[in-house]
mmCIF file of C-alpha atoms in Angstrom:
data_model
loop_
_atom_site.group_PDB
_atom_site.id
_atom_site.type_symbol
_atom_site.label_atom_id
_atom_site.label_comp_id
_atom_site.label_asym_id
_atom_site.label_seq_id
_atom_site.Cartn_x
_atom_site.Cartn_y
_atom_site.Cartn_z
ATOM 1 C CA MET Z 150 -3.972 24.030 -9.471
ATOM 2 C CA LEU Z 151 -0.294 24.921 -9.119
ATOM 3 C CA GLU Z 152 1.117 26.635 -11.961
ATOM 4 C CA PRO Z 153 4.506 25.230 -13.456
ATOM 5 C CA GLY Z 154 7.540 27.263 -11.968
ATOM 6 C CA THR Z 155 5.753 27.717 -8.475
ATOM 7 C CA LEU Z 156 8.290 27.313 -5.767
ATOM 8 C CA LEU Z 157 7.463 25.745 -2.643
ATOM 9 C CA LEU Z 158 9.604 26.046 0.469
ATOM 10 C CA ASP Z 159 12.320 27.841 -1.491
ATOM 11 C CA ARG Z 160 13.264 24.757 -2.780
ATOM 12 C CA PHE Z 161 10.880 22.728 -4.802
ATOM 13 C CA ARG Z 162 9.723 23.784 -8.186
ATOM 14 C CA ILE Z 163 6.818 22.663 -9.835
ATOM 15 C CA ASP Z 164 7.250 20.992 -13.333
ATOM 16 C CA ARG Z 165 3.599 19.692 -14.187
ATOM 17 C CA LEU Z 166 0.360 17.773 -12.924
ATOM 18 C CA ILE Z 167 1.164 14.022 -13.130
ATOM 19 C CA GLY Z 168 -1.719 12.683 -11.090
ATOM 20 C CA VAL Z 169 -5.391 13.132 -9.711
ATOM 21 C CA GLY Z 170 -7.134 11.281 -7.336
ATOM 22 C CA GLY Z 171 -10.259 11.539 -5.269
ATOM 23 C CA MET Z 172 -8.496 13.499 -2.426
ATOM 24 C CA GLY Z 173 -5.444 15.291 -4.132
ATOM 25 C CA LEU Z 174 -3.236 16.091 -6.582
ATOM 26 C CA VAL Z 175 0.538 14.823 -7.459
ATOM 27 C CA TYR Z 176 2.795 17.091 -9.469
ATOM 28 C CA ARG Z 177 6.365 16.346 -10.703
ATOM 29 C CA ALA Z 178 8.765 18.828 -9.398
ATOM 30 C CA ILE Z 179 12.497 19.694 -9.197
ATOM 31 C CA ASP Z 180 14.319 19.721 -5.821
ATOM 32 C CA THR Z 181 16.670 22.727 -6.726
ATOM 33 C CA SER Z 182 18.744 21.913 -3.845
ATOM 34 C CA ALA Z 183 19.955 18.558 -5.091
ATOM 35 C CA GLU Z 184 18.734 18.748 -8.935
ATOM 36 C CA ARG Z 185 16.513 15.753 -8.790
ATOM 37 C CA ARG Z 186 13.076 14.775 -9.733
ATOM 38 C CA VAL Z 187 10.476 14.601 -6.713
ATOM 39 C CA ALA Z 188 6.667 14.392 -6.494
ATOM 40 C CA VAL Z 189 4.454 16.787 -4.690
ATOM 41 C CA LYS Z 190 1.051 15.485 -3.229
ATOM 42 C CA ILE Z 191 -1.398 18.150 -2.181
ATOM 43 C CA LEU Z 192 -5.102 18.237 -1.257
ATOM 44 C CA ASN Z 193 -7.696 19.317 -3.578
ATOM 45 C CA GLU Z 194 -10.332 21.768 -2.674
ATOM 46 C CA VAL Z 195 -12.889 19.473 -1.839
ATOM 47 C CA ALA Z 196 -10.861 17.137 0.448
ATOM 48 C CA LEU Z 197 -9.664 20.587 2.149
ATOM 49 C CA LEU Z 198 -13.461 21.180 3.103
ATOM 50 C CA ALA Z 199 -13.485 18.223 5.051
ATOM 51 C CA PRO Z 200 -11.357 18.105 8.427
ATOM 52 C CA ALA Z 201 -11.427 14.335 8.443
ATOM 53 C CA MET Z 202 -9.456 14.290 5.071
ATOM 54 C CA VAL Z 203 -7.068 16.946 6.113
ATOM 55 C CA SER Z 204 -6.499 15.039 9.314
ATOM 56 C CA ARG Z 205 -5.849 12.092 7.404
ATOM 57 C CA PHE Z 206 -3.429 13.807 4.941
ATOM 58 C CA HIS Z 207 -1.352 15.102 7.892
ATOM 59 C CA ARG Z 208 -0.968 11.882 9.674
ATOM 60 C CA GLU Z 209 -0.098 10.127 6.597
ATOM 61 C CA ALA Z 210 2.852 12.595 5.844
ATOM 62 C CA LYS Z 211 3.816 12.320 9.540
ATOM 63 C CA LEU Z 212 3.916 8.568 9.421
ATOM 64 C CA LEU Z 213 5.854 8.440 6.148
ATOM 65 C CA LYS Z 214 8.313 10.925 7.211
ATOM 66 C CA LYS Z 215 9.498 9.021 9.942
ATOM 67 C CA LEU Z 216 9.873 5.717 8.018
ATOM 68 C CA ARG Z 217 13.166 5.149 6.274
ATOM 69 C CA HIS Z 218 13.236 1.705 4.554
ATOM 70 C CA PRO Z 219 14.129 0.965 0.957
ATOM 71 C CA HIS Z 220 10.870 -0.569 0.241
ATOM 72 C CA VAL Z 221 8.748 2.241 1.834
ATOM 73 C CA ILE Z 222 8.050 5.342 -0.183
ATOM 74 C CA GLU Z 223 10.223 8.195 1.064
ATOM 75 C CA VAL Z 224 8.792 11.469 2.243
ATOM 76 C CA ILE Z 225 11.439 14.338 2.050
ATOM 77 C CA GLU Z 226 9.669 17.393 3.217
ATOM 78 C CA VAL Z 227 5.960 18.557 4.678
ATOM 79 C CA GLY Z 228 4.559 21.927 4.221
ATOM 80 C CA GLN Z 229 1.860 23.977 3.140
ATOM 81 C CA ILE Z 230 1.098 26.661 0.363
ATOM 82 C CA ASP Z 231 -0.028 30.207 1.097
ATOM 83 C CA ASP Z 232 -3.507 29.457 1.402
ATOM 84 C CA GLY Z 233 -2.780 26.926 3.886
ATOM 85 C CA SER Z 234 -3.278 23.770 1.971
ATOM 86 C CA PRO Z 235 -0.930 21.183 3.029
ATOM 87 C CA PHE Z 236 1.254 19.175 0.728
ATOM 88 C CA TYR Z 237 4.384 16.734 1.244
ATOM 89 C CA VAL Z 238 7.188 16.103 -1.094
ATOM 90 C CA MET Z 239 8.087 12.568 -1.838
ATOM 91 C CA GLU Z 240 10.399 10.517 -3.941
ATOM 92 C CA LEU Z 241 9.212 10.187 -7.652
ATOM 93 C CA LEU Z 242 8.510 6.584 -8.585
ATOM 94 C CA GLU Z 243 8.768 5.438 -12.390
ATOM 95 C CA GLY Z 244 6.964 2.399 -13.290
ATOM 96 C CA ARG Z 245 3.559 0.998 -12.413
ATOM 97 C CA ASP Z 246 1.753 -0.684 -9.310
ATOM 98 C CA LEU Z 247 1.000 -4.106 -9.171
ATOM 99 C CA ARG Z 248 -2.697 -3.826 -10.078
ATOM 100 C CA GLN Z 249 -1.355 -2.355 -13.380
ATOM 101 C CA GLU Z 250 1.251 -5.171 -13.732
ATOM 102 C CA LEU Z 251 -1.467 -7.804 -13.336
ATOM 103 C CA ARG Z 252 -3.774 -6.227 -15.687
ATOM 104 C CA ALA Z 253 -1.150 -6.220 -18.413
ATOM 105 C CA ARG Z 254 0.278 -9.598 -17.860
ATOM 106 C CA GLY Z 255 -2.636 -11.882 -16.377
ATOM 107 C CA THR Z 256 -0.308 -13.522 -13.777
ATOM 108 C CA ILE Z 257 3.457 -13.051 -12.778
ATOM 109 C CA PRO Z 258 5.823 -15.967 -12.608
ATOM 110 C CA ILE Z 259 6.531 -17.452 -9.350
ATOM 111 C CA ASP Z 260 10.272 -16.371 -8.866
ATOM 112 C CA GLU Z 261 9.181 -12.652 -9.748
ATOM 113 C CA ALA Z 262 5.797 -13.050 -7.565
ATOM 114 C CA ALA Z 263 8.326 -14.480 -4.606
ATOM 115 C CA GLY Z 264 10.854 -11.518 -4.997
ATOM 116 C CA TYR Z 265 8.109 -9.083 -4.745
ATOM 117 C CA ALA Z 266 6.388 -10.733 -1.705
ATOM 118 C CA ILE Z 267 9.892 -10.918 0.139
ATOM 119 C CA GLN Z 268 10.397 -7.050 -0.405
ATOM 120 C CA ALA Z 269 6.901 -6.299 0.612
ATOM 121 C CA ALA Z 270 7.153 -8.289 3.731
ATOM 122 C CA GLN Z 271 10.482 -6.749 4.501
ATOM 123 C CA ALA Z 272 8.553 -3.377 3.996
ATOM 124 C CA LEU Z 273 5.747 -4.569 6.642
ATOM 125 C CA SER Z 274 8.436 -5.829 8.869
ATOM 126 C CA ALA Z 275 9.902 -2.072 9.343
ATOM 127 C CA VAL Z 276 6.052 -0.722 9.396
ATOM 128 C CA HIS Z 277 5.287 -3.165 12.084
ATOM 129 C CA ARG Z 278 8.252 -2.600 14.184
ATOM 130 C CA ALA Z 279 7.398 1.079 14.089
ATOM 131 C CA GLY Z 280 4.043 0.272 15.562
ATOM 132 C CA ILE Z 281 1.984 0.842 12.723
ATOM 133 C CA VAL Z 282 -0.583 -1.546 11.051
ATOM 134 C CA HIS Z 283 -1.136 -0.716 7.295
ATOM 135 C CA ARG Z 284 -4.552 -2.104 7.045
ATOM 136 C CA ASP Z 285 -5.043 -1.193 3.357
ATOM 137 C CA LEU Z 286 -2.431 -3.514 1.767
ATOM 138 C CA LYS Z 287 -3.408 -4.155 -1.971
ATOM 139 C CA PRO Z 288 -1.803 -4.388 -5.531
ATOM 140 C CA GLN Z 289 -2.620 -0.658 -6.027
ATOM 141 C CA ASN Z 290 -0.259 0.193 -2.773
ATOM 142 C CA LEU Z 291 2.680 -1.824 -4.016
ATOM 143 C CA PHE Z 292 4.423 0.009 -6.742
ATOM 144 C CA VAL Z 293 7.017 -1.663 -8.957
ATOM 145 C CA THR Z 294 9.838 0.727 -9.909
ATOM 146 C CA GLU Z 295 13.273 0.079 -11.571
ATOM 147 C CA LEU Z 296 16.138 1.358 -9.275
ATOM 148 C CA THR Z 297 19.874 0.813 -10.189
ATOM 149 C CA GLY Z 298 18.706 -1.869 -12.948
ATOM 150 C CA ALA Z 299 16.565 -3.897 -10.900
ATOM 151 C CA ARG Z 300 12.702 -4.060 -10.051
ATOM 152 C CA ARG Z 301 11.954 -2.873 -6.457
ATOM 153 C CA ILE Z 302 8.520 -2.590 -4.550
ATOM 154 C CA LYS Z 303 7.710 0.374 -2.658
ATOM 155 C CA LEU Z 304 4.926 0.336 -0.212
ATOM 156 C CA LEU Z 305 2.638 3.357 -0.490
ATOM 157 C CA ASP Z 306 -0.594 4.928 1.342
ATOM 158 C CA PHE Z 307 -0.831 4.997 5.098
ATOM 159 C CA GLY Z 308 -3.994 7.164 5.040
ATOM 160 C CA ILE Z 309 -5.810 4.510 7.096
ATOM 161 C CA SER Z 310 -3.063 2.785 8.982
ATOM 162 C CA LYS Z 311 -3.217 2.354 12.517
ATOM 163 C CA THR Z 312 -0.509 3.386 15.276
ATOM 164 C CA ASN Z 313 0.000 2.126 18.858
ATOM 165 C CA GLU Z 314 0.042 5.773 19.783
ATOM 166 C CA GLU Z 315 -3.051 7.278 18.748
ATOM 167 C CA GLY Z 316 -6.843 7.096 19.741
ATOM 168 C CA GLU Z 317 -8.855 4.821 17.539
ATOM 169 C CA ALA Z 318 -11.869 6.951 17.593
ATOM 170 C CA THR Z 319 -9.924 9.845 15.629
ATOM 171 C CA LEU Z 320 -8.734 7.465 13.151
ATOM 172 C CA THR Z 321 -11.996 5.961 12.618
ATOM 173 C CA ALA Z 322 -13.294 9.280 11.674
ATOM 174 C CA THR Z 323 -10.957 9.459 8.893
ATOM 175 C CA SER Z 324 -12.569 7.089 6.572
ATOM 176 C CA GLY Z 325 -15.882 5.513 6.058
ATOM 177 C CA VAL Z 326 -14.178 2.163 5.088
ATOM 178 C CA LEU Z 327 -11.486 0.981 6.955
ATOM 179 C CA GLY Z 328 -9.714 -1.118 4.054
ATOM 180 C CA THR Z 329 -10.480 -2.543 0.603
ATOM 181 C CA PRO Z 330 -12.918 -5.542 0.879
ATOM 182 C CA TYR Z 331 -11.259 -8.167 -1.362
ATOM 183 C CA TYR Z 332 -7.955 -7.928 0.863
ATOM 184 C CA MET Z 333 -9.323 -7.485 4.213
ATOM 185 C CA SER Z 334 -8.764 -10.165 6.827
ATOM 186 C CA PRO Z 335 -11.661 -11.789 8.589
ATOM 187 C CA GLU Z 336 -10.953 -9.951 11.655
ATOM 188 C CA GLN Z 337 -10.662 -6.533 9.900
ATOM 189 C CA ILE Z 338 -14.087 -7.189 8.512
ATOM 190 C CA LEU Z 339 -15.676 -8.255 11.938
ATOM 191 C CA ALA Z 340 -13.903 -5.502 13.992
ATOM 192 C CA ALA Z 341 -11.598 -3.058 12.174
ATOM 193 C CA GLN Z 342 -10.411 -1.282 15.238
ATOM 194 C CA GLU Z 343 -9.018 -4.690 16.846
ATOM 195 C CA VAL Z 344 -6.729 -5.560 14.024
ATOM 196 C CA ASP Z 345 -2.833 -6.292 14.526
ATOM 197 C CA ALA Z 346 0.202 -6.785 12.285
ATOM 198 C CA ARG Z 347 -1.473 -10.165 11.421
ATOM 199 C CA SER Z 348 -4.242 -8.656 9.389
ATOM 200 C CA ASP Z 349 -1.456 -7.388 6.933
ATOM 201 C CA ILE Z 350 -0.082 -10.512 6.850
ATOM 202 C CA TRP Z 351 -3.393 -12.046 5.417
ATOM 203 C CA SER Z 352 -3.613 -8.987 2.997
ATOM 204 C CA LEU Z 353 -0.270 -10.153 1.449
ATOM 205 C CA GLY Z 354 -1.343 -13.447 1.205
ATOM 206 C CA VAL Z 355 -4.244 -12.437 -0.731
ATOM 207 C CA ILE Z 356 -1.983 -10.295 -2.994
ATOM 208 C CA LEU Z 357 0.341 -13.222 -3.359
ATOM 209 C CA TYR Z 358 -2.431 -15.583 -4.471
ATOM 210 C CA THR Z 359 -3.835 -13.191 -6.835
ATOM 211 C CA ILE Z 360 -0.900 -12.361 -8.794
ATOM 212 C CA LEU Z 361 0.064 -15.970 -9.100
ATOM 213 C CA THR Z 362 -3.310 -17.413 -10.125
ATOM 214 C CA GLY Z 363 -4.682 -14.267 -11.741
ATOM 215 C CA ARG Z 364 -7.781 -14.536 -9.565
ATOM 216 C CA LEU Z 365 -8.894 -13.544 -6.025
ATOM 217 C CA PRO Z 366 -8.924 -16.422 -3.417
ATOM 218 C CA PHE Z 367 -12.630 -15.449 -2.622
ATOM 219 C CA THR Z 368 -14.587 -15.037 -5.872
ATOM 220 C CA ARG Z 369 -18.206 -14.322 -5.304
ATOM 221 C CA GLY Z 370 -21.185 -12.401 -7.335
ATOM 222 C CA SER Z 371 -20.772 -9.160 -5.280
ATOM 223 C CA VAL Z 372 -18.704 -7.307 -2.971
ATOM 224 C CA ALA Z 373 -21.309 -7.928 -0.224
ATOM 225 C CA ALA Z 374 -20.787 -11.870 -0.890
ATOM 226 C CA VAL Z 375 -17.150 -11.326 -0.404
ATOM 227 C CA ILE Z 376 -17.484 -9.636 2.720
ATOM 228 C CA ALA Z 377 -19.579 -12.670 3.933
ATOM 229 C CA ALA Z 378 -17.187 -15.202 2.685
ATOM 230 C CA ILE Z 379 -13.848 -14.144 4.004
ATOM 231 C CA PRO Z 380 -14.675 -14.674 7.737
ATOM 232 C CA SER Z 381 -16.643 -18.045 7.019
ATOM 233 C CA ASP Z 382 -15.632 -19.916 3.804
ATOM 234 C CA PRO Z 383 -12.200 -21.552 2.836
ATOM 235 C CA PRO Z 384 -10.447 -19.851 -0.056
ATOM 236 C CA ASP Z 385 -11.329 -21.019 -3.504
ATOM 237 C CA PRO Z 386 -9.353 -24.175 -4.387
ATOM 238 C CA PHE Z 387 -6.384 -24.427 -6.635
ATOM 239 C CA THR Z 388 -7.203 -25.664 -10.212
ATOM 240 C CA ASN Z 389 -5.394 -27.174 -12.906
ATOM 241 C CA ASP Z 390 -4.368 -24.074 -14.250
ATOM 242 C CA ASP Z 391 -2.290 -23.346 -10.965
ATOM 243 C CA SER Z 392 -0.076 -26.234 -11.849
ATOM 244 C CA HIS Z 393 2.906 -23.811 -11.864
ATOM 245 C CA ILE Z 394 2.421 -23.091 -8.246
ATOM 246 C CA PRO Z 395 4.526 -25.728 -6.443
ATOM 247 C CA PRO Z 396 3.281 -27.413 -3.136
ATOM 248 C CA ARG Z 397 5.269 -25.205 -0.916
ATOM 249 C CA ALA Z 398 4.281 -22.288 -2.392
ATOM 250 C CA ARG Z 399 0.597 -23.256 -1.968
ATOM 251 C CA GLU Z 400 1.284 -24.190 1.806
ATOM 252 C CA LEU Z 401 2.678 -20.580 2.276
ATOM 253 C CA LEU Z 402 -0.578 -18.860 0.778
ATOM 254 C CA LEU Z 403 -2.748 -21.061 2.809
ATOM 255 C CA HIS Z 404 -0.892 -20.112 5.985
ATOM 256 C CA CYS Z 405 -1.270 -16.619 5.341
ATOM 257 C CA LEU Z 406 -4.887 -17.004 4.771
ATOM 258 C CA GLU Z 407 -5.894 -18.677 8.082
ATOM 259 C CA LYS Z 408 -8.820 -17.553 9.589
ATOM 260 C CA ASP Z 409 -7.409 -17.299 13.152
ATOM 261 C CA PRO Z 410 -4.596 -14.880 13.336
ATOM 262 C CA ALA Z 411 -2.517 -17.094 15.878
ATOM 263 C CA ARG Z 412 -2.418 -19.632 13.082
ATOM 264 C CA ARG Z 413 -1.032 -17.366 10.711
ATOM 265 C CA PHE Z 414 2.743 -16.481 10.225
ATOM 266 C CA ALA Z 415 3.503 -14.458 13.330
ATOM 267 C CA THR Z 416 5.589 -11.743 11.720
ATOM 268 C CA ALA Z 417 6.172 -10.329 8.255
ATOM 269 C CA ASP Z 418 10.002 -11.608 8.817
ATOM 270 C CA ALA Z 419 8.641 -15.128 8.767
ATOM 271 C CA VAL Z 420 6.635 -14.656 5.721
ATOM 272 C CA ALA Z 421 9.803 -13.255 4.162
ATOM 273 C CA VAL Z 422 11.860 -16.189 5.149
ATOM 274 C CA ALA Z 423 9.271 -18.617 3.885
#
């Protein structure tokens, strides 16, 4: 735990704890050099005992620090406290993620959903150009924040992403489950190490289907049944409750959810245009 007033890197003054996760803690802090509020993410004591977790944390910080895009979370600085615990400083986002939006509202109107999808696709395009496949795209990792009076998507959490530069064996050791089953593409389920950018396009299609219909495209009685259905079964058909989704939007969703990656949109830019 970091006490309020703790100064990191002679610049970032801890204000208060604002979030606790399985791997780390998030604090609100003040960047004294710019007089702005920021967030500080630091590993907890349990994660520090697991070398794979520490490695995952470092690589996430490294990836985010080199990415600069209005729809990707910005990492400002990376460091470690006196006991060696790593941390990174990122922009402070105010709002809630798409999962929270969906829980509060049930579904999201198509114009608003399309705006979110375009922004998420633009973020993915930048990520893919940098040689990165996110591999864990889900509503929790798309944060809706209000900047300059407009609602804006920010892409988060690159902890299990795949890059073109690193060995897959090291990456696989950082996480027992490479992805969140409900949003995983068929190829990610069958061979997680072999996926490319088109796997993220599948996941974006699942998200868009979910926020428009209020349900997942593969509804089964258990996680194991969902994992079995994704590579083999067609998405659940649209119902009378989906009458607000026009035919072209349905076509877009199903194009994202093609089993064969070669039949999906080839790029995130193409999704944004569609």
